[in-house]
PDB file of C-alpha atoms and ligand atoms in Angstrom:
ATOM      1  CA  MET A   1      17.399  27.524  10.018  1.00 95.00           C
ATOM      2  CA  ILE A   2      17.924  24.059  10.513  1.00 98.00           C
ATOM      3  CA  ASN A   3      15.033  21.361   9.374  1.00 98.00           C
ATOM      4  CA  ILE A   4      14.377  18.674  11.598  1.00 98.00           C
ATOM      5  CA  ALA A   5      12.227  15.904  11.040  1.00 98.00           C
ATOM      6  CA  LEU A   6      11.300  14.354  14.320  1.00 98.00           C
ATOM      7  CA  PRO A   7       8.992  10.518  14.614  1.00 97.00           C
ATOM      8  CA  LYS A   8       6.261  11.175  16.364  1.00 95.00           C
ATOM      9  CA  GLY A   9       5.992   9.538  19.322  1.00 93.00           C
ATOM     10  CA  ARG A  10       7.860   8.238  22.711  1.00 92.00           C
ATOM     11  CA  LEU A  11      10.986   8.077  20.132  1.00 94.00           C
ATOM     12  CA  GLY A  12      10.675  11.880  19.282  1.00 95.00           C
ATOM     13  CA  GLU A  13      10.098  12.311  22.644  1.00 95.00           C
ATOM     14  CA  LYS A  14      13.362  11.272  23.980  1.00 95.00           C
ATOM     15  CA  ALA A  15      14.782  12.338  21.135  1.00 96.00           C
ATOM     16  CA  TYR A  16      13.631  15.602  21.285  1.00 97.00           C
ATOM     17  CA  ALA A  17      15.070  15.960  24.987  1.00 96.00           C
ATOM     18  CA  ILE A  18      18.668  15.553  23.632  1.00 96.00           C
ATOM     19  CA  PHE A  19      18.313  18.182  20.949  1.00 97.00           C
ATOM     20  CA  GLU A  20      16.882  20.183  24.483  1.00 97.00           C
ATOM     21  CA  LYS A  21      19.967  19.077  25.699  1.00 96.00           C
ATOM     22  CA  ALA A  22      22.040  20.093  23.043  1.00 97.00           C
ATOM     23  CA  GLY A  23      21.141  24.051  23.657  1.00 97.00           C
ATOM     24  CA  TYR A  24      18.483  23.467  20.248  1.00 98.00           C
ATOM     25  CA  GLU A  25      15.188  24.180  23.009  1.00 96.00           C
ATOM     26  CA  CYS A  26      12.284  25.002  21.609  1.00 96.00           C
ATOM     27  CA  PRO A  27       9.489  25.776  24.606  1.00 92.00           C
ATOM     28  CA  GLU A  28       6.486  25.404  22.396  1.00 91.00           C
ATOM     29  CA  ILE A  29       6.620  22.367  21.254  1.00 93.00           C
ATOM     30  CA  LYS A  30       5.815  20.321  24.490  1.00 87.00           C
ATOM     31  CA  GLU A  31       2.499  22.506  24.800  1.00 86.00           C
ATOM     32  CA  GLU A  32      -0.255  20.889  24.136  1.00 81.00           C
ATOM     33  CA  ASN A  33      -2.084  21.021  20.953  1.00 83.00           C
ATOM     34  CA  ARG A  34      -1.781  19.255  17.346  1.00 89.00           C
ATOM     35  CA  LYS A  35       0.351  21.885  15.509  1.00 91.00           C
ATOM     36  CA  LEU A  36       3.221  20.015  13.586  1.00 93.00           C
ATOM     37  CA  ILE A  37       5.728  22.491  13.302  1.00 95.00           C
ATOM     38  CA  PHE A  38       7.460  24.248  15.806  1.00 96.00           C
ATOM     39  CA  GLU A  39      10.529  26.759  15.604  1.00 96.00           C
ATOM     40  CA  ASN A  40      12.924  28.336  17.142  1.00 96.00           C
ATOM     41  CA  ALA A  41      14.236  31.779  15.629  1.00 96.00           C
ATOM     42  CA  GLU A  42      16.730  32.400  17.816  1.00 96.00           C
ATOM     43  CA  LYS A  43      18.267  28.800  17.566  1.00 96.00           C
ATOM     44  CA  GLY A  44      18.353  28.381  14.514  1.00 96.00           C
ATOM     45  CA  VAL A  45      15.887  24.969  14.851  1.00 98.00           C
ATOM     46  CA  ARG A  46      13.030  24.442  13.355  1.00 97.00           C
ATOM     47  CA  TYR A  47      11.350  20.866  14.079  1.00 97.00           C
ATOM     48  CA  PHE A  48       8.509  19.099  12.993  1.00 96.00           C
ATOM     49  CA  TRP A  49       6.204  15.360  13.629  1.00 96.00           C
ATOM     50  CA  VAL A  50       6.028  12.977  11.162  1.00 97.00           C
ATOM     51  CA  LYS A  51       5.266   9.456  10.656  1.00 96.00           C
ATOM     52  CA  PRO A  52       8.424   7.931  11.773  1.00 96.00           C
ATOM     53  CA  SER A  53       8.351   5.371   8.899  1.00 95.00           C
ATOM     54  CA  ASP A  54       7.844   9.146   6.683  1.00 98.00           C
ATOM     55  CA  VAL A  55      10.913  10.743   8.760  1.00 98.00           C
ATOM     56  CA  VAL A  56      13.408   9.063   5.599  1.00 98.00           C
ATOM     57  CA  ILE A  57      11.298  10.588   2.836  1.00 98.00           C
ATOM     58  CA  TYR A  58      11.897  14.006   4.485  1.00 98.00           C
ATOM     59  CA  VAL A  59      15.390  13.875   4.499  1.00 98.00           C
ATOM     60  CA  GLU A  60      16.166  12.802   0.846  1.00 98.00           C
ATOM     61  CA  ARG A  61      13.644  14.922  -0.718  1.00 98.00           C
ATOM     62  CA  GLY A  62      15.317  18.177   1.242  1.00 98.00           C
ATOM     63  CA  ALA A  63      12.212  19.291   2.982  1.00 98.00           C
ATOM     64  CA  ALA A  64      13.911  18.325   6.054  1.00 98.00           C
ATOM     65  CA  ASP A  65      17.636  18.667   6.754  1.00 98.00           C
ATOM     66  CA  ILE A  66      17.894  16.697   9.369  1.00 98.00           C
ATOM     67  CA  GLY A  67      15.220  13.485  11.483  1.00 98.00           C
ATOM     68  CA  ILE A  68      15.512  10.623  13.605  1.00 98.00           C
ATOM     69  CA  ALA A  69      15.226   7.341  11.873  1.00 98.00           C
ATOM     70  CA  GLY A  70      14.797   4.351  13.386  1.00 97.00           C
ATOM     71  CA  LYS A  71      17.696   1.795  11.691  1.00 98.00           C
ATOM     72  CA  ASP A  72      14.894  -0.708  10.499  1.00 98.00           C
ATOM     73  CA  ILE A  73      13.719   1.843   8.792  1.00 97.00           C
ATOM     74  CA  LEU A  74      17.165   2.470   6.682  1.00 98.00           C
ATOM     75  CA  LEU A  75      17.807  -0.905   6.390  1.00 98.00           C
ATOM     76  CA  GLU A  76      14.237  -1.531   4.545  1.00 98.00           C
ATOM     77  CA  TYR A  77      14.070   2.044   2.516  1.00 97.00           C
ATOM     78  CA  SER A  78      17.501   2.715   1.583  1.00 98.00           C
ATOM     79  CA  PRO A  79      17.247   5.976   1.201  1.00 98.00           C
ATOM     80  CA  ASP A  80      20.602   8.079  -0.066  1.00 98.00           C
ATOM     81  CA  ILE A  81      20.612  10.108   3.221  1.00 98.00           C
ATOM     82  CA  TYR A  82      23.703  10.152   5.155  1.00 98.00           C
ATOM     83  CA  GLU A  83      23.619   8.130   9.100  1.00 98.00           C
ATOM     84  CA  LEU A  84      25.777  10.479  10.826  1.00 98.00           C
ATOM     85  CA  ALA A  85      25.829   8.943  14.743  1.00 97.00           C
ATOM     86  CA  ASP A  86      23.764   5.854  16.361  1.00 97.00           C
ATOM     87  CA  LEU A  87      21.699   7.942  19.387  1.00 96.00           C
ATOM     88  CA  GLY A  88      21.960   4.148  21.286  1.00 95.00           C
ATOM     89  CA  MET A  89      18.298   4.362  21.974  1.00 95.00           C
ATOM     90  CA  GLY A  90      14.893   3.468  20.798  1.00 95.00           C
ATOM     91  CA  LYS A  91      16.885   0.005  20.646  1.00 97.00           C
ATOM     92  CA  CYS A  92      15.547  -3.008  20.114  1.00 98.00           C
ATOM     93  CA  ARG A  93      16.206  -5.967  16.926  1.00 98.00           C
ATOM     94  CA  MET A  94      15.280  -6.925  13.840  1.00 98.00           C
ATOM     95  CA  ALA A  95      14.158 -11.160  14.398  1.00 98.00           C
ATOM     96  CA  VAL A  96      12.440 -14.243  12.907  1.00 98.00           C
ATOM     97  CA  ALA A  97       9.983 -15.671  15.379  1.00 98.00           C
ATOM     98  CA  CYS A  98       6.877 -18.190  14.803  1.00 98.00           C
ATOM     99  CA  LYS A  99       5.067 -20.768  16.457  1.00 98.00           C
ATOM    100  CA  LYS A 100       6.885 -22.424  19.282  1.00 96.00           C
ATOM    101  CA  ASP A 101       5.725 -26.402  17.597  1.00 96.00           C
ATOM    102  CA  PHE A 102       6.947 -24.835  14.133  1.00 97.00           C
ATOM    103  CA  HIS A 103       9.893 -27.233  12.992  1.00 96.00           C
ATOM    104  CA  ASP A 104      11.181 -25.664   9.220  1.00 95.00           C
ATOM    105  CA  ASP A 105      11.213 -27.772   6.212  1.00 95.00           C
ATOM    106  CA  ARG A 106      14.107 -26.493   4.027  1.00 92.00           C
ATOM    107  CA  ASP A 107      12.794 -28.357   0.828  1.00 94.00           C
ATOM    108  CA  ARG A 108       9.486 -26.193   1.255  1.00 96.00           C
ATOM    109  CA  THR A 109       9.173 -22.286   0.036  1.00 98.00           C
ATOM    110  CA  LEU A 110       8.850 -20.526   4.048  1.00 98.00           C
ATOM    111  CA  ARG A 111       5.986 -17.987   4.193  1.00 98.00           C
ATOM    112  CA  VAL A 112       6.834 -15.153   5.627  1.00 98.00           C
ATOM    113  CA  ALA A 113       4.923 -12.175   6.975  1.00 98.00           C
ATOM    114  CA  THR A 114       6.454  -8.878   7.963  1.00 98.00           C
ATOM    115  CA  LYS A 115       6.212  -5.268   7.251  1.00 98.00           C
ATOM    116  CA  PHE A 116       9.779  -5.271   6.765  1.00 98.00           C
ATOM    117  CA  PRO A 117       9.591  -7.189   2.802  1.00 98.00           C
ATOM    118  CA  ASN A 118      13.375  -5.694   1.707  1.00 98.00           C
ATOM    119  CA  ILE A 119      15.130  -7.331   5.210  1.00 98.00           C
ATOM    120  CA  ALA A 120      13.586 -10.392   4.740  1.00 98.00           C
ATOM    121  CA  LYS A 121      14.364 -10.867   1.629  1.00 98.00           C
ATOM    122  CA  SER A 122      17.686 -10.075   1.931  1.00 98.00           C
ATOM    123  CA  PHE A 123      18.035 -12.320   5.181  1.00 98.00           C
ATOM    124  CA  TYR A 124      16.919 -15.135   3.396  1.00 98.00           C
ATOM    125  CA  ALA A 125      18.815 -14.513   0.271  1.00 98.00           C
ATOM    126  CA  LYS A 126      21.733 -14.924   1.958  1.00 97.00           C
ATOM    127  CA  GLN A 127      20.194 -18.462   3.136  1.00 95.00           C
ATOM    128  CA  SER A 128      19.176 -19.515  -1.050  1.00 96.00           C
ATOM    129  CA  ARG A 129      16.078 -19.659   0.788  1.00 97.00           C
ATOM    130  CA  GLU A 130      12.883 -19.743  -1.381  1.00 97.00           C
ATOM    131  CA  ILE A 131      10.382 -17.437   0.509  1.00 98.00           C
ATOM    132  CA  ASP A 132       7.337 -16.209  -0.001  1.00 98.00           C
ATOM    133  CA  ILE A 133       6.842 -12.276   1.267  1.00 98.00           C
ATOM    134  CA  ILE A 134       2.888 -11.666   2.570  1.00 98.00           C
ATOM    135  CA  HIS A 135       3.432  -8.324   2.659  1.00 98.00           C
ATOM    136  CA  LEU A 136       1.093  -6.494   6.148  1.00 98.00           C
ATOM    137  CA  ASN A 137       1.421  -3.761   8.094  1.00 96.00           C
ATOM    138  CA  GLY A 138       0.698  -4.756  11.522  1.00 95.00           C
ATOM    139  CA  SER A 139      -0.164  -6.825  13.953  1.00 96.00           C
ATOM    140  CA  ILE A 140       2.252  -9.025  11.936  1.00 98.00           C
ATOM    141  CA  GLU A 141       2.017 -11.777  14.792  1.00 97.00           C
ATOM    142  CA  LEU A 142      -0.873 -12.677  13.920  1.00 98.00           C
ATOM    143  CA  ALA A 143      -0.383 -13.887  10.357  1.00 98.00           C
ATOM    144  CA  PRO A 144       1.305 -17.367  11.705  1.00 98.00           C
ATOM    145  CA  ILE A 145      -1.139 -17.604  14.236  1.00 97.00           C
ATOM    146  CA  LEU A 146      -3.910 -17.712  12.420  1.00 98.00           C
ATOM    147  CA  GLY A 147      -1.692 -19.345   9.490  1.00 97.00           C
ATOM    148  CA  LEU A 148      -1.349 -16.761   7.183  1.00 98.00           C
ATOM    149  CA  SER A 149       2.015 -17.941   7.685  1.00 98.00           C
ATOM    150  CA  ASP A 150       4.963 -20.035   8.558  1.00 98.00           C
ATOM    151  CA  VAL A 151       7.280 -17.676  10.006  1.00 98.00           C
ATOM    152  CA  ILE A 152       6.800 -13.231  11.135  1.00 98.00           C
ATOM    153  CA  VAL A 153      10.177 -11.063  10.293  1.00 98.00           C
ATOM    154  CA  ASP A 154       9.735  -8.300  13.166  1.00 98.00           C
ATOM    155  CA  ILE A 155      10.782  -6.139  16.106  1.00 97.00           C
ATOM    156  CA  VAL A 156      11.399  -7.155  19.066  1.00 97.00           C
ATOM    157  CA  GLU A 157      11.785  -5.173  21.695  1.00 97.00           C
ATOM    158  CA  THR A 158      10.691  -6.263  24.809  1.00 97.00           C
ATOM    159  CA  GLY A 159       9.193  -9.792  23.428  1.00 97.00           C
ATOM    160  CA  LYS A 160       6.210  -9.615  25.627  1.00 97.00           C
ATOM    161  CA  THR A 161       3.811  -9.090  22.193  1.00 97.00           C
ATOM    162  CA  LEU A 162       5.551 -12.955  20.986  1.00 97.00           C
ATOM    163  CA  LEU A 163       5.164 -14.137  24.531  1.00 97.00           C
ATOM    164  CA  GLU A 164       1.309 -13.312  25.192  1.00 96.00           C
ATOM    165  CA  ASN A 165       0.880 -14.754  21.632  1.00 96.00           C
ATOM    166  CA  ASP A 166       2.753 -17.786  22.390  1.00 96.00           C
ATOM    167  CA  LEU A 167       5.361 -16.961  19.624  1.00 98.00           C
ATOM    168  CA  GLU A 168       8.536 -17.523  20.374  1.00 98.00           C
ATOM    169  CA  PRO A 169      11.984 -15.688  18.261  1.00 98.00           C
ATOM    170  CA  ARG A 170      14.159 -18.083  16.797  1.00 97.00           C
ATOM    171  CA  ASP A 171      17.074 -16.341  14.689  1.00 96.00           C
ATOM    172  CA  THR A 172      17.942 -12.137  14.987  1.00 98.00           C
ATOM    173  CA  ILE A 173      18.883 -10.783  11.606  1.00 98.00           C
ATOM    174  CA  VAL A 174      20.053  -7.780  13.212  1.00 98.00           C
ATOM    175  CA  PRO A 175      20.033  -4.815  16.401  1.00 98.00           C
ATOM    176  CA  ILE A 176      18.145  -1.779  15.887  1.00 98.00           C
ATOM    177  CA  SER A 177      18.743   1.529  17.599  1.00 98.00           C
ATOM    178  CA  ALA A 178      17.553   5.173  16.109  1.00 98.00           C
ATOM    179  CA  ARG A 179      19.314   6.909  14.501  1.00 98.00           C
ATOM    180  CA  LEU A 180      20.774  10.967  13.585  1.00 98.00           C
ATOM    181  CA  VAL A 181      20.460  11.090   9.793  1.00 98.00           C
ATOM    182  CA  ALA A 182      21.020  13.726   7.146  1.00 98.00           C
ATOM    183  CA  ASN A 183      20.171  15.386   3.501  1.00 98.00           C
ATOM    184  CA  LYS A 184      23.057  14.875   1.511  1.00 98.00           C
ATOM    185  CA  ALA A 185      22.789  18.966   0.059  1.00 98.00           C
ATOM    186  CA  SER A 186      22.458  20.285   3.358  1.00 98.00           C
ATOM    187  CA  TYR A 187      24.892  18.373   4.779  1.00 98.00           C
ATOM    188  CA  LYS A 188      26.790  19.990   2.080  1.00 98.00           C
ATOM    189  CA  PHE A 189      25.614  23.781   2.598  1.00 98.00           C
ATOM    190  CA  LYS A 190      24.861  23.921   5.699  1.00 98.00           C
ATOM    191  CA  ASN A 191      27.518  21.885   6.596  1.00 98.00           C
ATOM    192  CA  SER A 192      29.091  24.041   9.888  1.00 97.00           C
ATOM    193  CA  GLU A 193      25.677  23.850  11.521  1.00 97.00           C
ATOM    194  CA  ILE A 194      25.025  20.402  11.381  1.00 98.00           C
ATOM    195  CA  ARG A 195      28.254  19.040  12.170  1.00 98.00           C
ATOM    196  CA  THR A 196      28.075  21.402  15.347  1.00 97.00           C
ATOM    197  CA  MET A 197      24.497  19.767  15.732  1.00 98.00           C
ATOM    198  CA  SER A 198      25.570  16.488  15.350  1.00 98.00           C
ATOM    199  CA  GLU A 199      28.763  16.839  17.656  1.00 97.00           C
ATOM    200  CA  ARG A 200      26.734  18.347  20.608  1.00 97.00           C
ATOM    201  CA  ILE A 201      24.300  15.649  20.619  1.00 97.00           C
ATOM    202  CA  GLU A 202      26.836  12.554  20.423  1.00 96.00           C
ATOM    203  CA  ARG A 203      28.547  14.121  23.533  1.00 96.00           C
ATOM    204  CA  ILE A 204      24.806  14.433  25.330  1.00 96.00           C
ATOM    205  CA  ILE A 205      24.283  10.765  24.141  1.00 94.00           C
ATOM    206  CA  ARG A 206      28.021  10.227  25.526  1.00 93.00           C
ATOM    207  CA  GLU A 207      27.829  11.945  28.795  1.00 91.00           C
ATOM    208  CA  GLY A 208      24.723  10.441  29.486  1.00 80.00           C
TER     209      GLY A 208
HETATM  210  C1  PRP B 301       5.995  -3.755  17.424  1.00 54.68           C
HETATM  211  C2  PRP B 301       6.573  -4.769  16.737  1.00 54.68           C
HETATM  212  C3  PRP B 301       5.325  -5.798  17.730  1.00 54.68           C
HETATM  213  C4  PRP B 301       5.707  -4.924  18.749  1.00 54.68           C
HETATM  214  C5  PRP B 301       7.195  -5.500  19.508  1.00 54.68           C
HETATM  215  O1  PRP B 301       4.615  -3.331  16.799  1.00 54.68           O
HETATM  216  O2  PRP B 301       5.579  -5.185  15.919  1.00 54.68           O
HETATM  217  O3  PRP B 301       4.509  -5.912  17.976  1.00 54.68           O
HETATM  218  O4  PRP B 301       6.128  -3.674  18.824  1.00 54.68           O
HETATM  219  O5  PRP B 301       7.548  -4.926  20.938  1.00 54.68           O
HETATM  220  P1  PRP B 301       7.581  -5.349  22.577  1.00 54.68           P
HETATM  221  O6  PRP B 301       8.685  -6.858  21.936  1.00 54.68           O
HETATM  222  O7  PRP B 301       7.990  -5.120  23.478  1.00 54.68           O
HETATM  223  O8  PRP B 301       6.493  -6.536  22.819  1.00 54.68           O
HETATM  224  P2  PRP B 301       3.682  -1.600  16.647  1.00 54.68           P
HETATM  225  O9  PRP B 301       4.046  -0.816  18.369  1.00 54.68           O
HETATM  226  O10 PRP B 301       5.188  -0.792  16.267  1.00 54.68           O
HETATM  227  O11 PRP B 301       2.411  -1.967  15.930  1.00 54.68           O
HETATM  228  P3  PRP B 301       2.542  -2.941  15.248  1.00 54.68           P
HETATM  229  O12 PRP B 301       3.858  -3.591  14.471  1.00 54.68           O
HETATM  230  O13 PRP B 301       1.642  -4.090  15.578  1.00 54.68           O
HETATM  231  O14 PRP B 301       1.687  -1.816  14.266  1.00 54.68           O
END
C-alpha cells in the first residue's frame, strides 16, 4: 500500500486527476463528503487530504510515502525528503512587491512582510541587505498598504491581488510549481512501487 498525501484544494484535485489517469484511481474520493482518507486496496493506494503546507510534515515523518507539495513549501521548510518530479502545475512565482511609489533606500533596514521568512532571509542575505522580517500568516498584501512593511515577499500567480491593491511586483525570487515528493525510507523499501508510480505520473504530464 502506498500512502499519498494530497494538498486540500484545487491543486490537490488536479494532482489526483493525474494519479487517476496514471491508473491509481480511487472513485470514492470524488463523493461529496468530509472524509479525509480514501483507499483502493486493489490498486494499492491510500489517499489523504491535508493542509497544503502540512504535506511535507506527513512525508518527512513517514505518515505518507509520497505527496504533492509546492516548491515554495520545500524551499521554506527544507524538509529531509526526496523531490521526484516537477508536476508542472500550480505554477506561480515567489516575488518581492511593494507600493508603486516605494523608493528603496539601501542604507535603511528593509521591513519585509511574508509567510515565507526563510525564503525572504536567504534572498536578502545574498544581497547583504539588512532586513526586518514581519512574519504574517495571510493577506500579506495589507502590510505595505497599512505601513506595516516596506515590501512583501509572497506568491504571485495571476498578479490580480497585487493589481487590485495598488501594489506592483519588483523582483522575482524563484519560479514555483507543484512537486511529487517521497519519504526517504519509503523510497528505499517501496522502491519499485514508488518508481513505477513516479514514472507513470511523469508520462501523463509529458503527454499533457
Ligand atoms: C496567494 C498569495 C497572494 C495570491 C496571489 O494567497 O498569497 O495573495 O494568492 O494570487 P494572484 O497573483 O493570482 O492574485 P492565498 O490565496 O493563498 O491567500 P493568503 O496568502 O491570503 O492566505
